[in-house]
Short mmCIF file of C-alpha atoms and ligand atoms in Angstrom, two decimals:
data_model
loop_
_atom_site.label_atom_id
_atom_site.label_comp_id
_atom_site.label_asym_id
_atom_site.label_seq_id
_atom_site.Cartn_x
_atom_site.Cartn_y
_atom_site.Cartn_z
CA UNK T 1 -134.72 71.89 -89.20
CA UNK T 2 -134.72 72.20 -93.03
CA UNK T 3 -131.56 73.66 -95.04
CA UNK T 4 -132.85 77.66 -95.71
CA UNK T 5 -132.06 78.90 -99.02
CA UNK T 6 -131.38 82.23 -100.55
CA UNK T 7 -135.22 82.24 -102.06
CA UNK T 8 -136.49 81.01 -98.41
CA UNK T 9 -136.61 85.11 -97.38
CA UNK T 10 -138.07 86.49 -100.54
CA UNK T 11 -141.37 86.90 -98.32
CA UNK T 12 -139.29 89.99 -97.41
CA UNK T 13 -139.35 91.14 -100.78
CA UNK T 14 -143.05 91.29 -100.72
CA UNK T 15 -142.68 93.59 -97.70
CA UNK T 16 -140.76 95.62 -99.32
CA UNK T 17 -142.57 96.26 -102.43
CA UNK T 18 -145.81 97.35 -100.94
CA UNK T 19 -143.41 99.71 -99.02
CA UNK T 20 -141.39 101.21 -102.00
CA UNK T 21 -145.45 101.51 -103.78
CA UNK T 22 -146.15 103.66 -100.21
CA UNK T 23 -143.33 105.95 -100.89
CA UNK T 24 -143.13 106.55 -104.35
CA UNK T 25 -146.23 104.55 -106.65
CA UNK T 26 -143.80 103.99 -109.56
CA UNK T 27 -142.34 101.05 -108.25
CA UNK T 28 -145.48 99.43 -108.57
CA UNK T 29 -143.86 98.22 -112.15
CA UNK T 30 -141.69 95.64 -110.02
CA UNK T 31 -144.63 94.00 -109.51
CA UNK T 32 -144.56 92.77 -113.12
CA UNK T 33 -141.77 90.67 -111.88
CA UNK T 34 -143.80 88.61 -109.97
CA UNK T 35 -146.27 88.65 -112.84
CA UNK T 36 -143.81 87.51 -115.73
CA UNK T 37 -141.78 85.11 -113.99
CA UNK T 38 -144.16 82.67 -112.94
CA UNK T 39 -145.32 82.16 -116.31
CA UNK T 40 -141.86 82.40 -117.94
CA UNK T 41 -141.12 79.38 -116.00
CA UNK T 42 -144.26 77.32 -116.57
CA UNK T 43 -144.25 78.25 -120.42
CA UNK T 44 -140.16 77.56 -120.92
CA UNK T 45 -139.26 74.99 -118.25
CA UNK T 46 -142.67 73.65 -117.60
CA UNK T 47 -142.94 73.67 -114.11
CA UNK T 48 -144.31 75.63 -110.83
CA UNK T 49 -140.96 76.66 -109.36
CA UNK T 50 -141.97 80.17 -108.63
CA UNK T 51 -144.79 78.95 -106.72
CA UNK T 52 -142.46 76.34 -105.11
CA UNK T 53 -140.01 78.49 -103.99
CA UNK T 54 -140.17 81.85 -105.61
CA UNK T 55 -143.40 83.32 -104.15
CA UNK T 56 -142.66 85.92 -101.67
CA UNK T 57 -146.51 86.29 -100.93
CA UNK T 58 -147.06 82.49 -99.97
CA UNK T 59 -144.32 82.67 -98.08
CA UNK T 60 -145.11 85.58 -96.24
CA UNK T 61 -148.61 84.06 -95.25
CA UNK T 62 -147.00 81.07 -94.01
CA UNK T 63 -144.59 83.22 -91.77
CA UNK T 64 -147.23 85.44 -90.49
CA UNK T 65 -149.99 82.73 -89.80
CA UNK T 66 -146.88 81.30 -87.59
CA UNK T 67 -146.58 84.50 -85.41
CA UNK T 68 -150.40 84.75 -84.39
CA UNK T 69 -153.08 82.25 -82.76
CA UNK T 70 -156.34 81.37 -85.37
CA UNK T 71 -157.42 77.85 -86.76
CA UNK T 72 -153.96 77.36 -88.50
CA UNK T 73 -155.15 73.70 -89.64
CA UNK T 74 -158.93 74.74 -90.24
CA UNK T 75 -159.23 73.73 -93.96
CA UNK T 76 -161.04 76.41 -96.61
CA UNK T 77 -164.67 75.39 -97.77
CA UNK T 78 -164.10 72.90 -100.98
CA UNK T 79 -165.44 75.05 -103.48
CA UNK T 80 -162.66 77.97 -102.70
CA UNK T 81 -160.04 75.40 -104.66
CA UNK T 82 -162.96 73.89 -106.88
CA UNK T 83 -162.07 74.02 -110.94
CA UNK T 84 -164.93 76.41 -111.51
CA UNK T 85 -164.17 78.98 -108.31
CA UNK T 86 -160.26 78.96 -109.28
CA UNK T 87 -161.16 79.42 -113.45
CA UNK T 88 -164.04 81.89 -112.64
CA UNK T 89 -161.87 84.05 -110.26
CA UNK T 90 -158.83 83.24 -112.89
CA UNK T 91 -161.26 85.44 -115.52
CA UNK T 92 -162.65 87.92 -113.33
CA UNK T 93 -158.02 89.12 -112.19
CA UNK T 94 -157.33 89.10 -115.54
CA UNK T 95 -160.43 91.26 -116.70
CA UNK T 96 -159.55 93.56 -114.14
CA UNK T 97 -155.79 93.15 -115.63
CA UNK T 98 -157.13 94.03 -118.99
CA UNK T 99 -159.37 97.24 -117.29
CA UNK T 100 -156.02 98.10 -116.24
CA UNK T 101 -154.10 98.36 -119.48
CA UNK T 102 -157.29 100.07 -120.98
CA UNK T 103 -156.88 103.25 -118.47
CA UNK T 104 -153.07 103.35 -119.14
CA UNK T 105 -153.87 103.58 -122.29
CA UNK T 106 -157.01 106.30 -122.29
CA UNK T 107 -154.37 108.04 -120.37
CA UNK T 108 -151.46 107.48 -122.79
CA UNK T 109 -154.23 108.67 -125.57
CA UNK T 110 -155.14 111.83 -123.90
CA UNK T 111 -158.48 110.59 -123.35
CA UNK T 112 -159.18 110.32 -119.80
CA UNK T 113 -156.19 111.96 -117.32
CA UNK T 114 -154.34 110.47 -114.66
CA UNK T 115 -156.24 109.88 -111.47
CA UNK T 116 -154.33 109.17 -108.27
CA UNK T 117 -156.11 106.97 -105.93
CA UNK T 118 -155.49 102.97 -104.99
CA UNK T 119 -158.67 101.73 -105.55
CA UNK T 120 -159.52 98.77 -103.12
CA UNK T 121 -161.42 95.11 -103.80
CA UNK T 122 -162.58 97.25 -107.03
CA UNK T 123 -164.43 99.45 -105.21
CA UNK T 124 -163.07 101.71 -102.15
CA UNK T 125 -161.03 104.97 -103.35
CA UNK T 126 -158.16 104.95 -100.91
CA UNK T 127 -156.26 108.68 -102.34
CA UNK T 128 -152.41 108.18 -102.88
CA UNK T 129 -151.48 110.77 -104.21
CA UNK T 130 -148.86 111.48 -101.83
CA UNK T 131 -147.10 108.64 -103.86
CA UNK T 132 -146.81 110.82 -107.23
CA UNK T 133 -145.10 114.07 -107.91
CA UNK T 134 -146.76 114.84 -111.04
CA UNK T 135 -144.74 114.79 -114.44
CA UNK T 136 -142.08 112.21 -112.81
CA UNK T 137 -142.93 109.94 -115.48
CA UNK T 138 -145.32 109.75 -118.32
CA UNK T 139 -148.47 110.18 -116.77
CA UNK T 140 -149.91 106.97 -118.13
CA UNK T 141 -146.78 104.97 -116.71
CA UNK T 142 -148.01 106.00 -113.55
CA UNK T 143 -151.67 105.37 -114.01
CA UNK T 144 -150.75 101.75 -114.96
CA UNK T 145 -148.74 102.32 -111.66
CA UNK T 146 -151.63 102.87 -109.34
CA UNK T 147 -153.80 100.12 -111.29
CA UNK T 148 -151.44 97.95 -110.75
CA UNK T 149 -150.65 98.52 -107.26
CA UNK T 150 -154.21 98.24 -106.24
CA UNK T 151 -154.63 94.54 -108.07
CA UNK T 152 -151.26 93.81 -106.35
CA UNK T 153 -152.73 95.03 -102.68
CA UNK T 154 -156.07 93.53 -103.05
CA UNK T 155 -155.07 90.51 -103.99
CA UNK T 156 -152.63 90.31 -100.89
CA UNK T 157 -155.71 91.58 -98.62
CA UNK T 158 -157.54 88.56 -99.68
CA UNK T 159 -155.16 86.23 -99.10
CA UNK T 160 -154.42 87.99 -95.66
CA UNK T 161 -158.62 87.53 -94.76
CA UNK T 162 -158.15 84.07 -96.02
CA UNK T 163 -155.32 83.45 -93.66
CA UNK T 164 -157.32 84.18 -90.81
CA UNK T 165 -159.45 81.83 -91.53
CA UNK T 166 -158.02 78.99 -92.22
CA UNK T 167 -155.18 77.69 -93.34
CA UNK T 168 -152.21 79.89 -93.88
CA UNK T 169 -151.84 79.36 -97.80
CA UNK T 170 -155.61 79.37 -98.53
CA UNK T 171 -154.86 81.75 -100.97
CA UNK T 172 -152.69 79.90 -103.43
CA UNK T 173 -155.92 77.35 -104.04
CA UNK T 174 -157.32 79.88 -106.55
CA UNK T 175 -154.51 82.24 -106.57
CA UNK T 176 -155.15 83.44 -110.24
CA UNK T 177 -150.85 83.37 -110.97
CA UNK T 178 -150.80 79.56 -109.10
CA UNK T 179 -154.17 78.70 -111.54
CA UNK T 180 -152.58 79.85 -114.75
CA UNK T 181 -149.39 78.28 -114.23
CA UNK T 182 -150.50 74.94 -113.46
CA UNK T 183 -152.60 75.04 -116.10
CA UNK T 184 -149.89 76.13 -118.87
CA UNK T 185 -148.15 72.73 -117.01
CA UNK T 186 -150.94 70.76 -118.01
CA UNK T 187 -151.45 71.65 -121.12
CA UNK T 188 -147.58 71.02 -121.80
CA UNK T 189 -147.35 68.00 -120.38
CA UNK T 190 -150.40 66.42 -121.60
CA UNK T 191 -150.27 63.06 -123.27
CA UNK T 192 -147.38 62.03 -121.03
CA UNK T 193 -147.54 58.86 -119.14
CA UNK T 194 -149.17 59.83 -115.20
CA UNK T 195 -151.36 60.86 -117.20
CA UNK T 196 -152.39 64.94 -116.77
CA UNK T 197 -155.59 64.90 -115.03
CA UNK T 198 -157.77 67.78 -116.49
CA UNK T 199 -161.01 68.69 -114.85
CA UNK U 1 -138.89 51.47 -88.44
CA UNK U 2 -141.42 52.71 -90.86
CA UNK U 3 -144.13 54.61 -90.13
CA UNK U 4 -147.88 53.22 -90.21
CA UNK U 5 -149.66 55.42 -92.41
CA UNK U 6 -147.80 57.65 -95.13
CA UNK U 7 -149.09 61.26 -97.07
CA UNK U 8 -151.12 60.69 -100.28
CA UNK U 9 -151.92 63.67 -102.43
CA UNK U 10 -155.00 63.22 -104.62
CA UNK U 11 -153.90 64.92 -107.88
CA UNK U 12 -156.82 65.73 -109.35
CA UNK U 13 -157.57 68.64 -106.43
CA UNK U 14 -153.73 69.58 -106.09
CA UNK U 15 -152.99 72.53 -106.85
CA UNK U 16 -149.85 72.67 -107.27
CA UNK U 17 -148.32 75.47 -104.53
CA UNK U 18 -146.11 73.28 -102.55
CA UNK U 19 -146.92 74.34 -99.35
CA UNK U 20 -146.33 70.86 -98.23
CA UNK U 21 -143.29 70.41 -99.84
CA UNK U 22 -141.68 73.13 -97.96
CA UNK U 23 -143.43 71.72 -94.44
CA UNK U 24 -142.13 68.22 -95.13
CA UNK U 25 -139.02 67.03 -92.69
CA UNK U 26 -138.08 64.45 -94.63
CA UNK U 27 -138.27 66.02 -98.26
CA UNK U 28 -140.28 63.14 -99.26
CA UNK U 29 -142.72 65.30 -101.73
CA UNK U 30 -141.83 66.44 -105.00
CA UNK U 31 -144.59 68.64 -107.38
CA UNK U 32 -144.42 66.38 -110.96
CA UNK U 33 -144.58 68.29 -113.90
CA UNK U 34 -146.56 71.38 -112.44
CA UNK U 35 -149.24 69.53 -111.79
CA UNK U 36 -149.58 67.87 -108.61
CA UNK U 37 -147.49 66.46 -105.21
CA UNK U 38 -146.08 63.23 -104.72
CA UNK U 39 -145.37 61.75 -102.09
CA UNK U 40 -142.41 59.09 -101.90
CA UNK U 41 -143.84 56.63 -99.25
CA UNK U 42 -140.08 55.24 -98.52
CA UNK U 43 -139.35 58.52 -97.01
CA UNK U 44 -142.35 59.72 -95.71
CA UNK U 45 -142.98 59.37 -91.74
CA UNK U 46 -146.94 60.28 -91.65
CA UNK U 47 -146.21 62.81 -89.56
CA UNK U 48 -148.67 64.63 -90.97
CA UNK U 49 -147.79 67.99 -91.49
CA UNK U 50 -148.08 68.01 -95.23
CA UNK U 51 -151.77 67.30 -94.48
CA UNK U 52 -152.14 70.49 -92.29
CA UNK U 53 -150.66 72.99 -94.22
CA UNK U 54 -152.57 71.77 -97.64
CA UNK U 55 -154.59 74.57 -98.47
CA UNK U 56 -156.60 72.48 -100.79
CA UNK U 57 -157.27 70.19 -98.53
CA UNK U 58 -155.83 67.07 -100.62
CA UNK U 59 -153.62 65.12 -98.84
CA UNK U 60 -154.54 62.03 -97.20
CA UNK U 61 -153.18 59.30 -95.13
CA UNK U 62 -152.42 55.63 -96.07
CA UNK U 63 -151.85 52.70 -94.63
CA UNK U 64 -148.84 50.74 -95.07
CA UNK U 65 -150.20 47.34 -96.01
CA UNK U 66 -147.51 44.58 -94.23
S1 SF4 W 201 -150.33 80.14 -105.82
FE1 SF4 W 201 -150.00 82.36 -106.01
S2 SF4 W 201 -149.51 83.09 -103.94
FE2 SF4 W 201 -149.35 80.85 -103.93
S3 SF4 W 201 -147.20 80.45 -104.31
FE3 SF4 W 201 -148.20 80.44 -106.32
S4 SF4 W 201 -148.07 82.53 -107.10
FE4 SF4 W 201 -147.60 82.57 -104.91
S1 SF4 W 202 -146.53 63.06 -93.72
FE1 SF4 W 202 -144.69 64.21 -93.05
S2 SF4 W 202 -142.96 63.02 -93.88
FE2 SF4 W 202 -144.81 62.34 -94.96
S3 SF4 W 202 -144.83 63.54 -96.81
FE3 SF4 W 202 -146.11 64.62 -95.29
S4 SF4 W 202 -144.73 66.09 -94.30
FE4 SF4 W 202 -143.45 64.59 -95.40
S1 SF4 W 203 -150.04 71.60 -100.38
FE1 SF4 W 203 -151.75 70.43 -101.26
S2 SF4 W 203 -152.36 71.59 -103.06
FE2 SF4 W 203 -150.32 72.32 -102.48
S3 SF4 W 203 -148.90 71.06 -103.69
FE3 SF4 W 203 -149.16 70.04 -101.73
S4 SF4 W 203 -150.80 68.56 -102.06
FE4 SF4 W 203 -150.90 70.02 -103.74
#
C-alpha cells in the first residue's frame, strides 16, 4: 500500500466545488484555482506537479472508475491523445474561455444583461437560477460565474463519458490544462540534454 | 530476483499526467521536466500496472537482456 498524502484526497475538493456552484453559482470563481495553479507551476517551477498530484478531477476519475465494473484497462482510440486532437481541442477550451470573458464583459458594459442558465457541451440550457439571488454581486461577476461553471462541468462530463469507456484517466490525454502545461515544460526546458521531444 | 520485463514509457506520446506514477508499487517512475515518465528499471517489477492505467496508451514492456 502506498504512503497517502494530504493532496491524495483533493478529489474531494472537486466534489465539493460542483456542490458549493449547486448552492450558490458564485463560487464558481474557485474554479480559477484550478485554472491558475497549474500553470503557475509549469511557468515558475517548470514542472507538472498539479497534474501529478494536485488534480482533484484525475483523481476523482481514478477513484470512481475503481468503485464500478467497465473496461478499466480498455485503452482510448490513438488519435484522442494525438498532437493534433490534444492542440485542436487545446484551441477550441480556450476559445470558449475567451467567449466567456467576452459576456462578462458585455455584461460589465451594460450591453447584454445577465442570463442565468449553465449551458451544457455548448449547447443545452440547463436554468440555474436557483443559484443567484440577483444583485449579490456585480451582475457580470456572476455571469463570468455561470460561464465558468458550465466550462468547469462540461469538461468534467467528458471526462466522466470517457471514463466509461476506457481507461479511468482518458481524460488527462487531451485535457486542455494537462496540454498547456506540458507544453509551457517543453518549451522551458528545450535545448537541455534528453533532449525535449516536440511533435 | 529481478523481474523479466520492466515499464518503458515512449516519451514522445507521454503526456505527462502521472497516472502511472501514482499506480506504481515500487515508486520506480518519475515525470522529467514536465515532459514525460521514466521509468527506473532497477526498481521496477513489470508488474504492469503502470501500463494499464496509461491513458495514452504509452508504456511498454522490456526485456531485461542477461
Ligand atoms: S491532465 Fe487535466 S485532469 Fe488530468 S491531472 Fe492534469 S489537469 Fe488534471
Ligand atoms: S511495471 Fe509496475 S513496478 Fe514497473 S514501473 Fe510500472 S507500475 Fe512500477
Ligand atoms: S500514465 Fe502514460 S501518459 Fe501519463 S505520465 Fe505515465 S506514461 Fe505518461
Amino acid at each position: 500500500m502506498k504512503k497517502k498524502h494530504w493532496y491524495d484526497w483533493l478529489w474531494i475538493w472537486t466534489i465539493i466545488y460542483f456542490l458549493l456552484g449547486f448552492f450558490n453559482i458564485l463560487f464558481a470563481w474557485l474554479g480559477m484555482i484550478d485554472f491558475l495553479l497549474p500553470l503557475l507551476l509549469a511557468v515558475f517551477g517548470g514542472n507538472k506537479w498539479f497534474c501529478n498530484h494536485l488534480c482533484g478531477r484525475g483523481q476523482l476519475f481514478t477513484v470512481i472508475s475503481a468503485k464500478i465494473p467497465g473496461p478499466h484497462s480498455r485503452p482510448a482510440p490513438r488519435w484522442l491523445s494525438s498532437p493534433w486532437f490534444r492542440y485542436g481541442f487545446l484551441v477550441f477550451f480556450l476559445t470558449m474561455f475567451g467567449n466567456i470573458v467576452f459576456q462578462t464583459y458585455l455584461v460589465y458594459s451594460g450591453a447584454s444583461t445577465l442570463r442565468e442558465f449553465v449551458k451544457l457541451f455548448w449547447t443545452f440550457r440547463v436554468p440555474w437560477g436557483w443559484a443567484y439571488t440577483s444583485g449579490a454581486a456585480p451582475d457580470w461577476a456572476a455571469q463570468f460565474s455561470f460561464g465558468f461553471y458550465s466550462l468547469m462541468l462540461t469538461s468534467t462530463l467528458i471526462g466522466l463519458i470517457v471514463m466509461l469507456l476506457y481507461r479511468p484517466r482518458t481524460w488527462c490525454s487531451f485535457c486542455p490544462m494537462g496540454t498547456m502545461t506540458q507544453t509551457i515544460c517543453r518549451l522551458k526546458h528545450r535545448g537541455k540534454e534528453d533532449a525535449i521531444i516536440f511533435h | 530476483m529481478a523481474s523479466k520485463f520492466f515499464a518503458v514509457a515512449d516519451r514522445k506520446s507521454c503526456v505527462s499526467c502521472g497516472a502511472c506514477f501514482r499506480e506504481c508499487p515500487r515508486d520506480a517512475i518519475r515525470i522529467d521536466h514536465g515532459c514525460y515518465a521514466v521509468m527506473d528499471p532497477a526498481l521496477c517489477i513489470g508488474c504492469g500496472k503502470c501500463r494499464r492505467i496509461c491513458p495514452a496508451d504509452c508504456i511498454g514492456m522490456e526485456e531485461r537482456k542477461a
